[in-house]
mmCIF file of C-alpha atoms in Angstrom:
data_model
loop_
_atom_site.group_PDB
_atom_site.id
_atom_site.type_symbol
_atom_site.label_atom_id
_atom_site.label_comp_id
_atom_site.label_asym_id
_atom_site.label_seq_id
_atom_site.Cartn_x
_atom_site.Cartn_y
_atom_site.Cartn_z
ATOM 1 C CA MET A 1 -35.201 -26.028 -76.928
ATOM 2 C CA ARG A 2 -36.708 -28.992 -78.761
ATOM 3 C CA ALA A 3 -36.369 -32.367 -77.080
ATOM 4 C CA ASP A 4 -33.994 -33.749 -79.742
ATOM 5 C CA ALA A 5 -31.831 -30.615 -79.564
ATOM 6 C CA ALA A 6 -31.735 -30.875 -75.764
ATOM 7 C CA ARG A 7 -30.645 -34.521 -76.006
ATOM 8 C CA SER A 8 -27.882 -33.629 -78.471
ATOM 9 C CA ARG A 9 -26.666 -30.855 -76.183
ATOM 10 C CA ARG A 10 -26.635 -33.238 -73.216
ATOM 11 C CA ARG A 11 -24.612 -35.832 -75.163
ATOM 12 C CA ILE A 12 -22.137 -33.191 -76.329
ATOM 13 C CA LEU A 13 -21.655 -31.701 -72.864
ATOM 14 C CA ASP A 14 -21.261 -35.091 -71.177
ATOM 15 C CA ALA A 15 -18.761 -36.179 -73.823
ATOM 16 C CA ALA A 16 -16.871 -32.868 -73.550
ATOM 17 C CA ARG A 17 -16.667 -33.232 -69.766
ATOM 18 C CA ASP A 18 -15.099 -36.687 -70.053
ATOM 19 C CA VAL A 19 -12.748 -35.792 -72.914
ATOM 20 C CA PHE A 20 -11.511 -32.594 -71.250
ATOM 21 C CA LEU A 21 -10.987 -34.530 -68.024
ATOM 22 C CA GLU A 22 -8.939 -37.188 -69.835
ATOM 23 C CA ARG A 23 -7.058 -34.999 -72.317
ATOM 24 C CA GLY A 24 -7.227 -31.446 -70.969
ATOM 25 C CA PRO A 25 -9.018 -28.363 -72.320
ATOM 26 C CA ASP A 26 -7.029 -28.462 -75.574
ATOM 27 C CA ALA A 27 -8.278 -31.944 -76.528
ATOM 28 C CA PRO A 28 -9.323 -32.280 -80.192
ATOM 29 C CA LEU A 29 -12.982 -31.477 -80.657
ATOM 30 C CA ASP A 30 -13.243 -34.449 -83.026
ATOM 31 C CA LEU A 31 -12.851 -36.690 -79.978
ATOM 32 C CA ILE A 32 -15.893 -35.045 -78.425
ATOM 33 C CA VAL A 33 -17.878 -35.525 -81.636
ATOM 34 C CA ARG A 34 -17.070 -39.240 -81.685
ATOM 35 C CA ARG A 35 -17.696 -39.711 -77.965
ATOM 36 C CA ALA A 36 -21.050 -37.906 -78.186
ATOM 37 C CA GLY A 37 -22.165 -39.867 -81.258
ATOM 38 C CA VAL A 38 -23.181 -36.735 -83.165
ATOM 39 C CA GLY A 39 -22.078 -35.264 -86.455
ATOM 40 C CA PRO A 40 -19.441 -32.495 -86.586
ATOM 41 C CA ALA A 41 -22.050 -30.085 -87.951
ATOM 42 C CA THR A 42 -24.206 -30.643 -84.864
ATOM 43 C CA LEU A 43 -21.377 -29.587 -82.554
ATOM 44 C CA TYR A 44 -20.142 -26.639 -84.602
ATOM 45 C CA ARG A 45 -23.643 -25.321 -85.244
ATOM 46 C CA ARG A 46 -24.177 -25.040 -81.507
ATOM 47 C CA TYR A 47 -20.589 -24.186 -80.547
ATOM 48 C CA PRO A 48 -18.724 -22.211 -83.216
ATOM 49 C CA ASP A 49 -15.492 -22.273 -81.209
ATOM 50 C CA ARG A 50 -13.872 -24.085 -78.298
ATOM 51 C CA GLU A 51 -14.462 -21.268 -75.822
ATOM 52 C CA SER A 52 -18.222 -21.278 -76.366
ATOM 53 C CA LEU A 53 -18.273 -25.025 -75.638
ATOM 54 C CA VAL A 54 -16.124 -24.684 -72.519
ATOM 55 C CA ARG A 55 -18.220 -21.767 -71.291
ATOM 56 C CA ASP A 56 -21.505 -23.655 -71.733
ATOM 57 C CA LEU A 57 -20.065 -26.770 -70.107
ATOM 58 C CA THR A 58 -18.788 -24.798 -67.112
ATOM 59 C CA GLY A 59 -22.143 -23.105 -66.600
ATOM 60 C CA ASP A 60 -23.963 -26.412 -67.039
ATOM 61 C CA LEU A 61 -21.800 -28.184 -64.454
ATOM 62 C CA LEU A 62 -22.179 -25.354 -61.944
ATOM 63 C CA GLY A 63 -25.934 -25.419 -62.445
ATOM 64 C CA ARG A 64 -26.041 -29.178 -61.901
ATOM 65 C CA LEU A 65 -23.955 -28.717 -58.768
ATOM 66 C CA GLU A 66 -26.464 -26.187 -57.435
ATOM 67 C CA THR A 67 -29.303 -28.604 -58.199
ATOM 68 C CA ALA A 68 -27.459 -31.405 -56.372
ATOM 69 C CA ALA A 69 -27.087 -29.177 -53.296
ATOM 70 C CA HIS A 70 -30.794 -28.305 -53.225
ATOM 71 C CA GLU A 71 -31.785 -31.941 -53.756
ATOM 72 C CA ALA A 72 -29.520 -33.101 -50.938
ATOM 73 C CA ALA A 73 -31.061 -30.549 -48.587
ATOM 74 C CA SER A 74 -34.585 -31.628 -49.530
ATOM 75 C CA VAL A 75 -33.947 -35.378 -49.169
ATOM 76 C CA ASP A 76 -32.042 -35.537 -45.879
ATOM 77 C CA ASP A 77 -33.313 -33.929 -42.666
ATOM 78 C CA ASP A 78 -29.921 -34.555 -41.078
ATOM 79 C CA ALA A 79 -27.640 -31.677 -42.092
ATOM 80 C CA TYR A 80 -24.441 -33.709 -42.236
ATOM 81 C CA ALA A 81 -26.109 -36.539 -44.160
ATOM 82 C CA ALA A 82 -27.270 -33.938 -46.687
ATOM 83 C CA LEU A 83 -23.729 -32.615 -47.009
ATOM 84 C CA ARG A 84 -22.368 -36.119 -47.557
ATOM 85 C CA ARG A 85 -25.026 -36.810 -50.183
ATOM 86 C CA PHE A 86 -24.042 -33.628 -51.994
ATOM 87 C CA VAL A 87 -20.307 -34.402 -51.944
ATOM 88 C CA HIS A 88 -20.934 -37.829 -53.486
ATOM 89 C CA ALA A 89 -23.243 -36.328 -56.124
ATOM 90 C CA ALA A 90 -20.567 -33.767 -56.992
ATOM 91 C CA ALA A 91 -18.035 -36.578 -57.375
ATOM 92 C CA ASP A 92 -20.344 -38.373 -59.814
ATOM 93 C CA LEU A 93 -20.417 -35.176 -61.877
ATOM 94 C CA ARG A 94 -16.587 -35.078 -61.792
ATOM 95 C CA MET A 95 -16.844 -31.522 -60.530
ATOM 96 C CA GLY A 96 -13.666 -31.461 -58.477
ATOM 97 C CA ALA A 97 -11.545 -32.723 -61.340
ATOM 98 C CA VAL A 98 -13.219 -30.981 -64.282
ATOM 99 C CA ILE A 99 -13.889 -27.431 -63.122
ATOM 100 C CA PRO A 100 -10.181 -26.544 -62.562
ATOM 101 C CA VAL A 101 -9.440 -27.834 -66.078
ATOM 102 C CA LEU A 102 -12.257 -25.841 -67.620
ATOM 103 C CA LEU A 103 -11.288 -22.603 -65.881
ATOM 104 C CA GLU A 104 -7.770 -22.618 -67.346
ATOM 105 C CA GLY A 105 -7.699 -19.537 -69.524
ATOM 106 C CA LEU A 106 -11.481 -19.039 -69.434
ATOM 107 C CA VAL A 107 -12.613 -15.486 -68.775
ATOM 108 C CA VAL A 108 -15.253 -15.554 -66.055
ATOM 109 C CA ASP A 109 -17.975 -13.230 -67.338
ATOM 110 C CA ALA A 110 -21.046 -11.841 -65.571
ATOM 111 C CA GLU A 111 -23.199 -14.869 -66.431
ATOM 112 C CA LEU A 112 -20.683 -17.354 -65.034
ATOM 113 C CA VAL A 113 -20.337 -15.203 -61.917
ATOM 114 C CA ARG A 114 -24.133 -15.308 -61.511
ATOM 115 C CA VAL A 115 -24.268 -19.091 -61.851
ATOM 116 C CA ARG A 116 -21.261 -19.578 -59.601
ATOM 117 C CA THR A 117 -22.726 -17.306 -56.924
ATOM 118 C CA ALA A 118 -26.007 -19.238 -56.885
ATOM 119 C CA THR A 119 -24.081 -22.500 -56.597
ATOM 120 C CA VAL A 120 -21.878 -21.213 -53.786
ATOM 121 C CA HIS A 121 -24.916 -20.037 -51.815
ATOM 122 C CA ALA A 122 -26.593 -23.447 -52.168
ATOM 123 C CA VAL A 123 -23.501 -25.343 -51.002
ATOM 124 C CA GLU A 124 -22.715 -22.915 -48.192
ATOM 125 C CA ALA A 125 -26.271 -23.399 -46.909
ATOM 126 C CA LEU A 126 -25.494 -27.120 -46.485
ATOM 127 C CA ILE A 127 -22.247 -26.320 -44.699
ATOM 128 C CA ASP A 128 -23.850 -23.715 -42.438
ATOM 129 C CA ALA A 129 -26.608 -26.165 -41.499
ATOM 130 C CA ALA A 130 -24.055 -28.849 -40.584
ATOM 131 C CA HIS A 131 -22.069 -26.332 -38.530
ATOM 132 C CA ALA A 132 -25.229 -25.195 -36.736
ATOM 133 C CA ALA A 133 -26.121 -28.802 -35.962
ATOM 134 C CA GLY A 134 -22.643 -29.419 -34.566
ATOM 135 C CA THR A 135 -21.993 -32.283 -36.988
ATOM 136 C CA LEU A 136 -19.253 -30.639 -39.069
ATOM 137 C CA ARG A 137 -15.860 -29.551 -37.806
ATOM 138 C CA PRO A 138 -15.869 -25.789 -37.228
ATOM 139 C CA ASP A 139 -12.554 -25.434 -39.097
ATOM 140 C CA VAL A 140 -14.011 -26.776 -42.368
ATOM 141 C CA GLY A 141 -15.325 -24.312 -44.932
ATOM 142 C CA MET A 142 -16.442 -24.536 -48.533
ATOM 143 C CA GLY A 143 -12.921 -23.929 -49.771
ATOM 144 C CA ASP A 144 -11.778 -26.983 -47.815
ATOM 145 C CA LEU A 145 -14.491 -29.133 -49.399
ATOM 146 C CA VAL A 146 -13.637 -27.891 -52.904
ATOM 147 C CA LEU A 147 -9.934 -28.669 -52.498
ATOM 148 C CA LEU A 148 -10.716 -32.037 -50.904
ATOM 149 C CA SER A 149 -12.919 -32.880 -53.868
ATOM 150 C CA ILE A 150 -10.224 -31.816 -56.336
ATOM 151 C CA ARG A 151 -7.603 -33.947 -54.600
ATOM 152 C CA LEU A 152 -9.771 -37.060 -54.433
ATOM 153 C CA SER A 153 -11.617 -36.946 -57.749
ATOM 154 C CA ARG A 154 -8.719 -36.653 -60.179
ATOM 155 C CA PRO A 155 -8.444 -39.723 -62.446
ATOM 156 C CA LEU A 156 -5.925 -42.310 -61.328
ATOM 157 C CA PRO A 157 -2.871 -42.418 -63.602
ATOM 158 C CA GLY A 158 -2.057 -45.192 -66.067
ATOM 159 C CA GLY A 159 -3.078 -48.715 -65.218
ATOM 160 C CA LEU A 160 -4.261 -47.640 -61.762
ATOM 161 C CA ALA A 161 -7.426 -46.346 -63.428
ATOM 162 C CA ARG A 162 -8.490 -49.984 -63.890
ATOM 163 C CA LEU A 163 -8.688 -50.311 -60.096
ATOM 164 C CA ASP A 164 -11.596 -47.891 -60.007
ATOM 165 C CA ALA A 165 -13.395 -48.310 -63.300
ATOM 166 C CA ASP A 166 -16.797 -48.144 -61.577
ATOM 167 C CA ASP A 167 -15.856 -45.359 -59.088
ATOM 168 C CA THR A 168 -16.236 -47.661 -56.082
ATOM 169 C CA LEU A 169 -12.866 -46.601 -54.692
ATOM 170 C CA LEU A 170 -13.582 -42.933 -55.307
ATOM 171 C CA HIS A 171 -16.723 -43.049 -53.187
ATOM 172 C CA HIS A 172 -15.029 -45.200 -50.548
ATOM 173 C CA HIS A 173 -12.194 -42.693 -50.233
ATOM 174 C CA LEU A 174 -14.711 -39.867 -50.056
ATOM 175 C CA ASP A 175 -16.428 -41.656 -47.166
ATOM 176 C CA VAL A 176 -13.097 -42.102 -45.403
ATOM 177 C CA ALA A 177 -12.360 -38.386 -45.806
ATOM 178 C CA LEU A 178 -15.860 -37.334 -44.798
ATOM 179 C CA ASP A 179 -15.634 -39.428 -41.642
ATOM 180 C CA GLY A 180 -12.749 -37.169 -40.644
ATOM 181 C CA LEU A 181 -14.861 -34.031 -40.962
ATOM 182 C CA GLY A 182 -16.946 -34.764 -37.877
ATOM 183 C CA PRO A 183 -17.074 -32.356 -34.923
ATOM 184 C CA HIS A 184 -14.340 -34.045 -32.885
ATOM 185 C CA PRO A 185 -10.998 -33.606 -34.683
ATOM 186 C CA THR A 186 -7.968 -35.465 -33.406
ATOM 187 C CA GLU A 187 -6.190 -33.436 -30.758
ATOM 188 C CA THR A 188 -2.862 -31.982 -31.898
ATOM 189 C CA ALA A 189 -0.416 -29.431 -30.592
ATOM 190 C CA GLU A 190 -1.403 -27.077 -33.408
ATOM 191 C CA PRO A 191 -4.043 -24.416 -32.712
ATOM 192 C CA PRO A 192 -7.294 -24.763 -34.671
ATOM 193 C CA ARG A 193 -7.223 -23.062 -38.057
ATOM 194 C CA ALA A 194 -9.910 -20.908 -39.578
ATOM 195 C CA PRO A 195 -12.110 -22.566 -42.213
ATOM 196 C CA LEU A 196 -11.062 -21.883 -45.797
ATOM 197 C CA SER A 197 -13.725 -19.795 -47.507
ATOM 198 C CA PHE A 198 -14.657 -19.993 -51.172
ATOM 199 C CA ALA A 199 -13.727 -16.321 -51.566
ATOM 200 C CA ALA A 200 -10.179 -17.073 -50.385
ATOM 201 C CA LEU A 201 -10.007 -19.945 -52.855
ATOM 202 C CA VAL A 202 -11.051 -17.687 -55.750
ATOM 203 C CA THR A 203 -8.540 -15.009 -54.718
ATOM 204 C CA ALA A 204 -5.707 -17.541 -54.629
ATOM 205 C CA ALA A 205 -6.691 -19.047 -57.991
ATOM 206 C CA ASP A 206 -6.860 -15.640 -59.666
ATOM 207 C CA ARG A 207 -3.484 -14.452 -58.373
ATOM 208 C CA PRO A 208 -0.693 -14.925 -60.963
ATOM 209 C CA THR A 209 2.008 -17.415 -60.029
ATOM 210 C CA ALA A 210 5.394 -15.778 -59.395
ATOM 211 C CA PRO A 211 8.038 -16.649 -62.023
#
């Protein structure tokens, strides 16, 4: 891909991520064109329909998530510090809020499964390392981290969004939550639960909701 084409693709995908996050997967594509600062022909030449755009964006975000996991592991020798670095990087990518939106109605084909599998392996390696080091609660699995990220990274509604225009609160709340994932959970009367795996999360998401 030529450098100018790669830059156009990056602008389109970043704009699509933000627009779909704000307006949902059915947001007008014209909004993405304006946000990206490209001409309509540039978008439609690369993405002839909405599904092709959503599919490329989903694969791109998963790939960036995998890269963030590998980078975190290479930068921090401390396993839990690496996991924290990754969670904050994922929040900057809006992964927890965007991926559920993008997967609404999107058929997960073999290529997306391949990218998702590589991403899951990279993130699970961080989690396994933190468990082995004794710095992550044993009842926390990747599924728990995904759901935690989804809960915390959704945009604040209405005027509350002005409170966190620069994402300071988002990262503060992530730190507060991450501090609770240490190896010494508060004692309760409830027995410890098993960690939630990513496979269990996928199974639950794929199961139709009862009428």
